[in-house]
Short mmCIF file of C-alpha atoms in Angstrom, two decimals:
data_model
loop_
_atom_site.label_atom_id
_atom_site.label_comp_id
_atom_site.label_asym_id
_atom_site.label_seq_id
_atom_site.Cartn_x
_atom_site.Cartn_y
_atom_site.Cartn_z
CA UNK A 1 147.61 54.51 55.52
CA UNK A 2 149.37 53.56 58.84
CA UNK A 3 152.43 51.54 59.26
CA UNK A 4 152.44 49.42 62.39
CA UNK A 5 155.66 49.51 64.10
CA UNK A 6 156.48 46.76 65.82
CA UNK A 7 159.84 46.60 67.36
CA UNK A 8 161.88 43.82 69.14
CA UNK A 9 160.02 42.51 72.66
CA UNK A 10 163.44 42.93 74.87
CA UNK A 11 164.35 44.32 78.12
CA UNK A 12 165.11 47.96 78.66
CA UNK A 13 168.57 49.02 78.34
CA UNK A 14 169.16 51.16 81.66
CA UNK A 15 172.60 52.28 80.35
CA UNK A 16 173.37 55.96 80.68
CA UNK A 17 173.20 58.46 78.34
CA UNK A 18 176.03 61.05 77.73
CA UNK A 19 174.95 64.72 78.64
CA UNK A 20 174.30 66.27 74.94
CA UNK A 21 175.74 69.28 74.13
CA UNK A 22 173.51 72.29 76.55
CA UNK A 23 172.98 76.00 76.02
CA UNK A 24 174.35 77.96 79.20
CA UNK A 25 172.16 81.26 79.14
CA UNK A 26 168.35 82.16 80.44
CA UNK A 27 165.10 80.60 79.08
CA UNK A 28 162.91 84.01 78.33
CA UNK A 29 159.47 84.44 79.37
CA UNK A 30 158.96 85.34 75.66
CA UNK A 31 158.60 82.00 74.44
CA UNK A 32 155.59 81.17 76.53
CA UNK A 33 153.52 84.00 75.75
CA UNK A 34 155.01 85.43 72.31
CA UNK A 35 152.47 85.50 69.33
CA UNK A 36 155.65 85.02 67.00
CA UNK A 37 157.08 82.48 68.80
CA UNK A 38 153.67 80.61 68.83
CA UNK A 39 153.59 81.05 64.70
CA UNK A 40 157.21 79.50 64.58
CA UNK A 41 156.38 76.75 66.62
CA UNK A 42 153.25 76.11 64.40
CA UNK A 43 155.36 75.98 61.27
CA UNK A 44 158.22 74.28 62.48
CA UNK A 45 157.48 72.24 64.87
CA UNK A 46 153.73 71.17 64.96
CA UNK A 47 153.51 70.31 61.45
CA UNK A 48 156.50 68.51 61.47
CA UNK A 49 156.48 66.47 64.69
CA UNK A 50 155.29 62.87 65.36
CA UNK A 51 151.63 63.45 67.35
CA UNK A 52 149.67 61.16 69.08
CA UNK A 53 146.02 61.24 68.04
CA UNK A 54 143.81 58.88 70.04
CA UNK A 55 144.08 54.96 70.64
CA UNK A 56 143.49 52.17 68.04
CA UNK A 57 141.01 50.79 70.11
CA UNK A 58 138.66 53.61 69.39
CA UNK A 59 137.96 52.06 66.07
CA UNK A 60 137.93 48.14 66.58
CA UNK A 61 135.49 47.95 63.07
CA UNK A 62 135.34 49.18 59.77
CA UNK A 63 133.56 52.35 59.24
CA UNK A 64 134.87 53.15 63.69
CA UNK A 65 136.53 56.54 63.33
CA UNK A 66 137.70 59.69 65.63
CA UNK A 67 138.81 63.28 65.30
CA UNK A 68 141.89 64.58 67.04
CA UNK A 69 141.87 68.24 67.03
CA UNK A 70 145.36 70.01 67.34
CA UNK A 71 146.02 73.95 66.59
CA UNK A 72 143.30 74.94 64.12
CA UNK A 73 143.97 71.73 62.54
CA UNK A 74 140.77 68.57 62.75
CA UNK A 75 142.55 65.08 61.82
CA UNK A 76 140.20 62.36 60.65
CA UNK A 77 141.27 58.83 61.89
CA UNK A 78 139.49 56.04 60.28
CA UNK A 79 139.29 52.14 59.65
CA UNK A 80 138.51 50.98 56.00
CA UNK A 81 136.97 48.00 54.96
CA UNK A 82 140.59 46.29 54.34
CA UNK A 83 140.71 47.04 57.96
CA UNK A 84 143.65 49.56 57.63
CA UNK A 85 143.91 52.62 59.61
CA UNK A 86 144.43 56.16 57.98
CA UNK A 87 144.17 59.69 58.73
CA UNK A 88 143.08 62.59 56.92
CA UNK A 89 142.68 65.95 57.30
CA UNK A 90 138.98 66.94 58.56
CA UNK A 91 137.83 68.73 55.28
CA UNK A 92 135.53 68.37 52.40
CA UNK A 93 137.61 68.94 49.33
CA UNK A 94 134.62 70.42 47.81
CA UNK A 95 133.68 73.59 49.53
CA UNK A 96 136.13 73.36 52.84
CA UNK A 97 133.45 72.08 55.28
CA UNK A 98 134.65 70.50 58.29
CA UNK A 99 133.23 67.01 57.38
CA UNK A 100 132.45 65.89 61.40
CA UNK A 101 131.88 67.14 64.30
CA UNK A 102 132.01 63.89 66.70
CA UNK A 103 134.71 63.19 68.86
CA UNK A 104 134.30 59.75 67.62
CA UNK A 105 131.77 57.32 66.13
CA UNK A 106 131.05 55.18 63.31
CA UNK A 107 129.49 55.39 59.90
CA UNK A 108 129.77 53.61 56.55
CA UNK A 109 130.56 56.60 54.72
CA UNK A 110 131.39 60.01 55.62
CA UNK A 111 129.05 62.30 54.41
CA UNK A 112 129.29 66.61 54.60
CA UNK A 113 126.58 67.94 55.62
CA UNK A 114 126.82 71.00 52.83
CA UNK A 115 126.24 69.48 49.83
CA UNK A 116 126.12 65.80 50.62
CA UNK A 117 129.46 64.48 49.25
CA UNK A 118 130.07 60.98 50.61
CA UNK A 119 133.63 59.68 51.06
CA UNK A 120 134.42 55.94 51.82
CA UNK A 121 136.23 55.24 55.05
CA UNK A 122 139.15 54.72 52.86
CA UNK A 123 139.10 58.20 51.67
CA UNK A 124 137.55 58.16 48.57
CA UNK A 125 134.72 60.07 47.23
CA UNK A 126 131.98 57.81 46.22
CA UNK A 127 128.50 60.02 45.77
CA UNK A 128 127.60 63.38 45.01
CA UNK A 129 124.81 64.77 44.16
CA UNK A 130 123.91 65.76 40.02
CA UNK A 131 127.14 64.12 39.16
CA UNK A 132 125.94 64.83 35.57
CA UNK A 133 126.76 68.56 35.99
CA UNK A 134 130.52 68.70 36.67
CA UNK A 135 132.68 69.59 33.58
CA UNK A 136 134.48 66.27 32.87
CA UNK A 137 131.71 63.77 34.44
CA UNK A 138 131.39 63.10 38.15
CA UNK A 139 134.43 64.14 40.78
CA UNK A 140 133.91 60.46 41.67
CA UNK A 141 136.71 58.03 41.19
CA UNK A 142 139.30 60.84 41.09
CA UNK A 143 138.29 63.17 44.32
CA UNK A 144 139.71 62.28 47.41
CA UNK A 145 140.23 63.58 50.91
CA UNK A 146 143.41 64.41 51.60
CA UNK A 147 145.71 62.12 53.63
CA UNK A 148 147.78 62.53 56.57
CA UNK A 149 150.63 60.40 57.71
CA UNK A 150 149.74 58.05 60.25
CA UNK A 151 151.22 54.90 62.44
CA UNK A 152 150.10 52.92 65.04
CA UNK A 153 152.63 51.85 67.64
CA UNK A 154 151.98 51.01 71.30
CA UNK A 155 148.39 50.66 71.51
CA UNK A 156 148.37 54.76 69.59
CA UNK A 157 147.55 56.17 66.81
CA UNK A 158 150.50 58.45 65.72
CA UNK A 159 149.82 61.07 62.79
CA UNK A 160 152.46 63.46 61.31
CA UNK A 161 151.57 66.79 58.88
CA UNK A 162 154.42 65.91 57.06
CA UNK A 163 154.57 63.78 54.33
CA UNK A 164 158.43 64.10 54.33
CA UNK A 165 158.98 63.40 57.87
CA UNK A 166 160.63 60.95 58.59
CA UNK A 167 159.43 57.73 60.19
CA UNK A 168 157.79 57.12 63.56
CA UNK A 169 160.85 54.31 64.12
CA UNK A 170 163.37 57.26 63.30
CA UNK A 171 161.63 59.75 65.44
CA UNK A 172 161.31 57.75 69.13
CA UNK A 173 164.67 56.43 68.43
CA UNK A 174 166.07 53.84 71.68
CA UNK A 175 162.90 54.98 73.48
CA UNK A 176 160.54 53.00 71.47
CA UNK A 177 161.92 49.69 72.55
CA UNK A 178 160.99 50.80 75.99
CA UNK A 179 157.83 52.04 75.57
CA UNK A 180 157.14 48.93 73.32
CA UNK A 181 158.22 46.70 77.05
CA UNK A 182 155.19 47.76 78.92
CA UNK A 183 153.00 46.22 75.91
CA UNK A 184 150.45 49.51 76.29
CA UNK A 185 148.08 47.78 73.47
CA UNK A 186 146.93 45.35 76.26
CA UNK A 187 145.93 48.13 78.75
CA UNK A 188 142.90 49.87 79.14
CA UNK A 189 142.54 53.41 79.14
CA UNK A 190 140.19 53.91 82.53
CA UNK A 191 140.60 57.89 82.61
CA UNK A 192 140.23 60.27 80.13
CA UNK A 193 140.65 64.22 81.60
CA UNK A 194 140.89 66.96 79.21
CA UNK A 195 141.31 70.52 80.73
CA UNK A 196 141.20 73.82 78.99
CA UNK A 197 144.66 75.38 80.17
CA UNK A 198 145.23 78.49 80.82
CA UNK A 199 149.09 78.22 80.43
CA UNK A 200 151.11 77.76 77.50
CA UNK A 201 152.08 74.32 76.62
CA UNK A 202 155.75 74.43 77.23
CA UNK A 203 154.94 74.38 80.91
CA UNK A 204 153.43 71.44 81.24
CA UNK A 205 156.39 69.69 79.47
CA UNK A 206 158.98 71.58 81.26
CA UNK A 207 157.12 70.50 84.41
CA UNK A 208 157.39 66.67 83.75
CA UNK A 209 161.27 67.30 82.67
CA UNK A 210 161.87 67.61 86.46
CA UNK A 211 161.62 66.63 89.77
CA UNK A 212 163.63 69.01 91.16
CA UNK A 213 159.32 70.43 92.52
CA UNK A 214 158.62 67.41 94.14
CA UNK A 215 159.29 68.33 97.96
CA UNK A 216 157.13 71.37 97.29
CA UNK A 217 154.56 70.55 94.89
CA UNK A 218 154.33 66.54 96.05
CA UNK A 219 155.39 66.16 99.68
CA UNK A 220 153.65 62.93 100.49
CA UNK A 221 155.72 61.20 98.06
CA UNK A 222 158.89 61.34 100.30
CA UNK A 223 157.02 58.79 102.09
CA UNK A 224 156.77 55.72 98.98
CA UNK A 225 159.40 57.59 95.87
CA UNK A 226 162.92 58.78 96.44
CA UNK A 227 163.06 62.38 95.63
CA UNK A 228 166.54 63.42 96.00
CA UNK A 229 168.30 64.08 92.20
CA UNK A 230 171.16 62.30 93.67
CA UNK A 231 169.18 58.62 93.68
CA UNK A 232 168.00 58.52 90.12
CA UNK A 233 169.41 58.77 86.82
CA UNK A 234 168.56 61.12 84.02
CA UNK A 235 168.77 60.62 80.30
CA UNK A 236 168.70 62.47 77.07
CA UNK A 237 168.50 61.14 73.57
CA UNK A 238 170.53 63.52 71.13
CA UNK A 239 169.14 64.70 68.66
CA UNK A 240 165.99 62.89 69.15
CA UNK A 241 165.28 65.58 71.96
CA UNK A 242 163.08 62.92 74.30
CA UNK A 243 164.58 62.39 77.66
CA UNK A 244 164.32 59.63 80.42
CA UNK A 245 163.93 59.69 84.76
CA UNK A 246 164.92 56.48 86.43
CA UNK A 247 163.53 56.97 89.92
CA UNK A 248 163.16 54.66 92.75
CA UNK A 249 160.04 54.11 93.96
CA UNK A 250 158.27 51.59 96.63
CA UNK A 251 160.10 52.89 99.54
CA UNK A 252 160.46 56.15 101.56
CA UNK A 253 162.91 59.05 100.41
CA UNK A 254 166.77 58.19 102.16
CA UNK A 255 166.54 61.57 103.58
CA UNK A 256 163.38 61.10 105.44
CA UNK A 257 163.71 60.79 109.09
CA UNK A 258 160.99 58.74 110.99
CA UNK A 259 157.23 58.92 109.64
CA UNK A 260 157.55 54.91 109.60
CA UNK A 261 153.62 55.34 110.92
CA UNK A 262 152.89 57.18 107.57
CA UNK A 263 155.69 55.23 105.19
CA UNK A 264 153.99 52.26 106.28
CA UNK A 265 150.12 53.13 106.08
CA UNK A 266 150.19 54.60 102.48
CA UNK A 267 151.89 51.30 101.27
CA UNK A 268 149.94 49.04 103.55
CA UNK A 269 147.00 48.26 100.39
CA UNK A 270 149.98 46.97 98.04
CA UNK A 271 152.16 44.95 100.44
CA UNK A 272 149.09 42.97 101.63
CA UNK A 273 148.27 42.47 98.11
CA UNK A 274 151.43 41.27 97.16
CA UNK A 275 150.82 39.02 100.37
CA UNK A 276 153.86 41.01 102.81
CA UNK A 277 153.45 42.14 106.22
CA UNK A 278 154.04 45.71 106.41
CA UNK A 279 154.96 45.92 110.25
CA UNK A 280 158.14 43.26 109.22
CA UNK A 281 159.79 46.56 107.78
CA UNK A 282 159.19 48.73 110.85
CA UNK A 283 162.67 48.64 111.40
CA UNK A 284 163.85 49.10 108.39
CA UNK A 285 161.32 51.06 105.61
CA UNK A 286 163.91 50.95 102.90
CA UNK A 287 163.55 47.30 102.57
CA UNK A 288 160.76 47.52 101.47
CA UNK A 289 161.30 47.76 97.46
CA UNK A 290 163.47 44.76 97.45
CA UNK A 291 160.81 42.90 99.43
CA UNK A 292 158.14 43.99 96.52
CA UNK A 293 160.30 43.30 93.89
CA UNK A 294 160.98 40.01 95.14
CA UNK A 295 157.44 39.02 95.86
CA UNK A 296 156.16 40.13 92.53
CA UNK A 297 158.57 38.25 90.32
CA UNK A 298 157.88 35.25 92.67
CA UNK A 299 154.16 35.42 92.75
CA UNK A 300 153.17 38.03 89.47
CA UNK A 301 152.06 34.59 87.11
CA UNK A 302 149.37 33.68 89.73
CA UNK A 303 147.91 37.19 90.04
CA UNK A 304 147.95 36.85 86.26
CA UNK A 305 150.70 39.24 85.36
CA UNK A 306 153.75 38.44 83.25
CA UNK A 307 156.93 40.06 84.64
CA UNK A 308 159.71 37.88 82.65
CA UNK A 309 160.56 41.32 80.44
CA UNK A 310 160.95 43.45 83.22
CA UNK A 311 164.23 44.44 85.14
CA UNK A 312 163.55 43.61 89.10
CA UNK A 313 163.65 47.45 89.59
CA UNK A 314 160.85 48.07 87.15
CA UNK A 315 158.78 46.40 89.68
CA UNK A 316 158.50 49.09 91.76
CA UNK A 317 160.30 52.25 90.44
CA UNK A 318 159.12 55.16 87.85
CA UNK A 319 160.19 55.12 84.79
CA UNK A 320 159.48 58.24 83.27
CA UNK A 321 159.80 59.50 79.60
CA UNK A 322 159.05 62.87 78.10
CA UNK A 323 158.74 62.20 74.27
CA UNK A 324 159.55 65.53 71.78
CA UNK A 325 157.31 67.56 71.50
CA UNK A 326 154.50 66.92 73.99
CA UNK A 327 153.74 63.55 75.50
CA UNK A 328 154.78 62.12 78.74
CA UNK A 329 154.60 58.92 79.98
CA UNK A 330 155.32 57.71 83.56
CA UNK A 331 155.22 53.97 83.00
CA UNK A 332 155.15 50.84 85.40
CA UNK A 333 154.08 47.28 84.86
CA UNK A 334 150.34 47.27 85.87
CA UNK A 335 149.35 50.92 84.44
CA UNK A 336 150.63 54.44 82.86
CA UNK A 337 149.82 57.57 83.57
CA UNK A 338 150.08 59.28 79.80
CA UNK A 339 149.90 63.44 79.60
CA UNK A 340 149.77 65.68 76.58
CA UNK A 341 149.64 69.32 76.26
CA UNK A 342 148.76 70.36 72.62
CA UNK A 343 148.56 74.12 72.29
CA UNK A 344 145.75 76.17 71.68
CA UNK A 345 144.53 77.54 68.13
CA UNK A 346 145.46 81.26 68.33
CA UNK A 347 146.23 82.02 71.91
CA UNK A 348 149.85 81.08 73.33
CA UNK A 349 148.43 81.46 76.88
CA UNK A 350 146.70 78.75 76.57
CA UNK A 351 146.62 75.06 75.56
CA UNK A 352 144.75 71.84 76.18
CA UNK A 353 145.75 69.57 78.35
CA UNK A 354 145.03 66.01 78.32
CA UNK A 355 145.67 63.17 81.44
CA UNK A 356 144.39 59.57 80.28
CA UNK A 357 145.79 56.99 83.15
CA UNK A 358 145.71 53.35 81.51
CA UNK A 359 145.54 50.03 83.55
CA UNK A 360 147.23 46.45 83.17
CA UNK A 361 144.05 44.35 84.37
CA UNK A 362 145.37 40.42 85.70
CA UNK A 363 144.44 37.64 83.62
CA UNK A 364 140.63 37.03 84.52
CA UNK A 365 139.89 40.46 86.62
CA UNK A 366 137.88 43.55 85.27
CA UNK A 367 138.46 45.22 88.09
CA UNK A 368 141.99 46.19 89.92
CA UNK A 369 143.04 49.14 92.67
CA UNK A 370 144.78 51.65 90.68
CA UNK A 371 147.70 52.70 92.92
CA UNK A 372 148.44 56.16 91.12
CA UNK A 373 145.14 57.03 91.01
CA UNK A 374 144.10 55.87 94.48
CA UNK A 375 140.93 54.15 93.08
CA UNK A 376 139.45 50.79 91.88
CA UNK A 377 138.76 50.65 88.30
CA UNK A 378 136.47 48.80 86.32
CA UNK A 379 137.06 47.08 82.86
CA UNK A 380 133.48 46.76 81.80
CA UNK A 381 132.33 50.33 82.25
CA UNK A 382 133.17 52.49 78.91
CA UNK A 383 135.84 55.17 80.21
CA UNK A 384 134.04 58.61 80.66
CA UNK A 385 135.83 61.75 78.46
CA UNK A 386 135.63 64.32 81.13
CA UNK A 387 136.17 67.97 79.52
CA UNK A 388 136.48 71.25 81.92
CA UNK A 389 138.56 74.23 82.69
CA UNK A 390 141.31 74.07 85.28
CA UNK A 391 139.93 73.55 88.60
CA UNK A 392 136.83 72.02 87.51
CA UNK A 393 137.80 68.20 87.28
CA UNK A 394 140.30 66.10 89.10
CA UNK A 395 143.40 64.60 87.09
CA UNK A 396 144.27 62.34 89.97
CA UNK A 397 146.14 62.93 93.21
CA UNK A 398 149.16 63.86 91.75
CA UNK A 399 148.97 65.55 88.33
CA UNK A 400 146.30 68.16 90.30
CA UNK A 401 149.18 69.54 92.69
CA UNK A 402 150.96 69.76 89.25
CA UNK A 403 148.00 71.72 87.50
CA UNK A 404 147.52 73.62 90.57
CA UNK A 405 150.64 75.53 89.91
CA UNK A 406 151.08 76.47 86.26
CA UNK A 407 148.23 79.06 85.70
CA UNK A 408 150.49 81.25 88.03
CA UNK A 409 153.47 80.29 86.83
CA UNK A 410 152.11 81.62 83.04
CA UNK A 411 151.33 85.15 84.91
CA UNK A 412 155.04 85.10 86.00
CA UNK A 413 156.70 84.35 82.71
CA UNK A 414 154.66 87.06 81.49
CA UNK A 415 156.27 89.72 84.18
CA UNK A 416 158.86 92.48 83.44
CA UNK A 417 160.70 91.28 86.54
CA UNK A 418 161.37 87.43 85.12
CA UNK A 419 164.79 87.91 83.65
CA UNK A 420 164.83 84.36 82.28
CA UNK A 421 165.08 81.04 83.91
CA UNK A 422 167.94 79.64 85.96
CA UNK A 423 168.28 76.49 85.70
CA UNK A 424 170.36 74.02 88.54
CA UNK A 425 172.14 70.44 86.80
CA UNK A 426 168.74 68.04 88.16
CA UNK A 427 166.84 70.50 85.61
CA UNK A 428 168.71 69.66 82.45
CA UNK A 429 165.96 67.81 80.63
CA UNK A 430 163.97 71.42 80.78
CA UNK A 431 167.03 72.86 79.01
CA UNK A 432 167.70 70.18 76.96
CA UNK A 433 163.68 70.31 75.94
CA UNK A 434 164.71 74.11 74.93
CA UNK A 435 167.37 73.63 73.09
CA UNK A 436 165.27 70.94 70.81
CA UNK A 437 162.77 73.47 70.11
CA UNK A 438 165.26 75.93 69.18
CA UNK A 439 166.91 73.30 66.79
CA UNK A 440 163.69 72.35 65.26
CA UNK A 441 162.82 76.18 64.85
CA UNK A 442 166.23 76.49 62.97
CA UNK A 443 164.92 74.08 60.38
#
């Protein structure tokens, strides 16, 4: 049965971290293509770990449920009649049948399609058929499905493998008061991308440890984010193993010389909203941010936002947090972009990959212009699941330059001539990442 964590509603401590204790040698190609390696991750890590299996507003009523499928593993996640929330694994205790098939849906009892056992929401078996012909008297009252750990924190529903792990509270450590700021169980999930990966699932993560690719991979965000390593502020939590990017954003990289033109068209939309002239910063583009900050803490309550827990520079600036073992979040007031990368069943190569982009919609308004996504969304159409292979579906602007890189970069990692990655300081969260798997994998 899930616990709801609910920690304290205060602001963000920005204080920085201490650098944790860091490995100094190469990162081998091994570990993202490795069969063994893939096993050890399975038993150590997967089944052990805090995961995040879908969103509590998938199942508003009793009887609501959904399946969140990770490794060769089907988790059940339903609401009883008592209106709790629990998890269980996907399987008839009977005969082993996977029990359902939907992604998600709603019924008042759970019935396998095999032999027709039929298991309350709650997890218990209440009909089967010829219950005079088990030795004993009917499997009913004692039979059960079998129950997985779960939570529900931030708007998620978090399930664990382990029924010794220990607690979601214990496992997010100082981040969860910062995730918990953003209040992510009033937003609306408005995309919902799942790709078929070919690349192992450390990639994706060691991709959103770093920004060290952003000239490269993102070039038109010199012209609204600061890219330059020496502007933000990185953060580990040891032993945790999550890890924290303080970035400034609403204004043009320092190091970028002219494009005012540019600077000034691609944040022309959100100045005007937030009633600003954008040809008063002409002369000076780095104003900018402190003019946004400003006029959103001065004018957010009438556009039907409350900005009272926020620090001034969450306003405008990304704050981005990569949470052990697989979930990213890239969080600002009015939305979150939220990644996963879960890996596949039996092939290291590949994974799945999951982008869901969530909005803040103002007080009154089912519709709002999703900056990050470069869209208007719409509250009162049902969010679309869109499923494909890499290249076949659009994960926004941003996260496709991303995408567009790592099926190569799994061919490389699988060459004779990698010797092992070599990693600069700006690129510490990817070793830091490391060296938590390698401490989980230790036991």
């Amino acid at each position: 049965m899930a616990t709801l964590a609910r920690p304290a509603d205060e602001r963000i401590d920005k204080t920085a971290q201490p650098l944790p204790p860091l490995s100094s040698g190469p990162i081998s190609g091994e570990r993202y293509w490795s069969q063994e390696f893939m096993q050890r991750e399975w038993d150590h890590i997967w089944t052990k770990a805090w995961l995040i299996g879908g969103l509590v507003e998938q199942i508003p009523n009793a009887g609501d449920y959904f399946t969140y499928e990770i490794g060769r593993e089907s988790i059940l996640v339903t609401r009883g009649e008592d209106g709790q929330v629990r998890a269980f694994y996907n399987v008839c205790p009977h005969r082993g049948n996977r029990l359902v098939e939907a992604e998600q849906g709603h019924a008042k009892a759970i019935a396998c399609a095999y032999h027709g056992w039929r298991f309350a929401p709650e997890g218990d078996l209440k009909f089967v058929p010829c219950p005079e012909d088990f030795a004993g008297g009917t499997p009913c009252g004692w039979v059960k499905l079998s129950e997985v750990r779960c939570e529900v924190f931030a708007g998620f529903v978090w399930v664990n493998l382990d029924p010794q792990a220990p607690t979601l509270a214990e496992h997010l450590g100082p981040v969860m008061p910062q995730i918990a700021c953003y209040q992510m169980e009033q937003m609306r999930r408005t995309h919902w991308v799942t790709l078929e990966g070919d690349f192992n699932w450390k990639i994706v993560q060691d991709n959103f440890n770093e920004s060290y690719h952003l000239p490269f991979v993102h070039p038109q965000t010199r012209y609204i984010m600061e890219q330059s390593y020496k502007d933000c502020q990185f953060d580990m939590y040891h032993p945790q193993g999550h890890a924290r990017m303080l970035m400034p954003g609403s204004r043009p990289s320092r190091a970028l010389a002219g494009h005012t033109d540019t600077v000034l068209a691609m944040m022309e939309r959100e100045l005007r909203y937030w009633d600003l002239d954008p040809e008063q910063f002409r002369n000076d583009p780095l104003a900018i941010r402190a003019a946004l900050q400003a006029a959103k803490r001065a004018g957010g309550a009438a556009k039907g936002y409350d900005y009272s827990r926020f620090h001034d520079d969450q306003l405008t600036d990304h704050y981005h947090y990569t949470v052990f073992p697989n979930i990213s979040f890239s969080l600002k007031p009015d939305g979150c972009i939220w990644l996963r990368a879960d890996p596949h069943p039996t092939d290291p190569e590949q994974c799945v990959f999951d982008m869901w982009y969530f909005t803040w919609f103002p007080e009154g308004k089912d519709q709002y212009y999703s900056y990050s996504m470069g869209e208007m969304v719409d509250l009162s159409k049902p969010v679309e699941h869109k499923r494909g292979k890499v290249g076949e579906l659009s994960c926004g602007p941003g996260i496709d330059q991303d995408v567009s890189i790592w099926s190569n970069q799994q061919k490389g990692l699988r060459s004779r001539g990698y010797p092992g990655g070599v990693l600069a300081g700006q690129e510490n969260r990817v070793r830091y990442f490391h060296n938590t798997i390698d401490r989980w994998l230790a036991g």
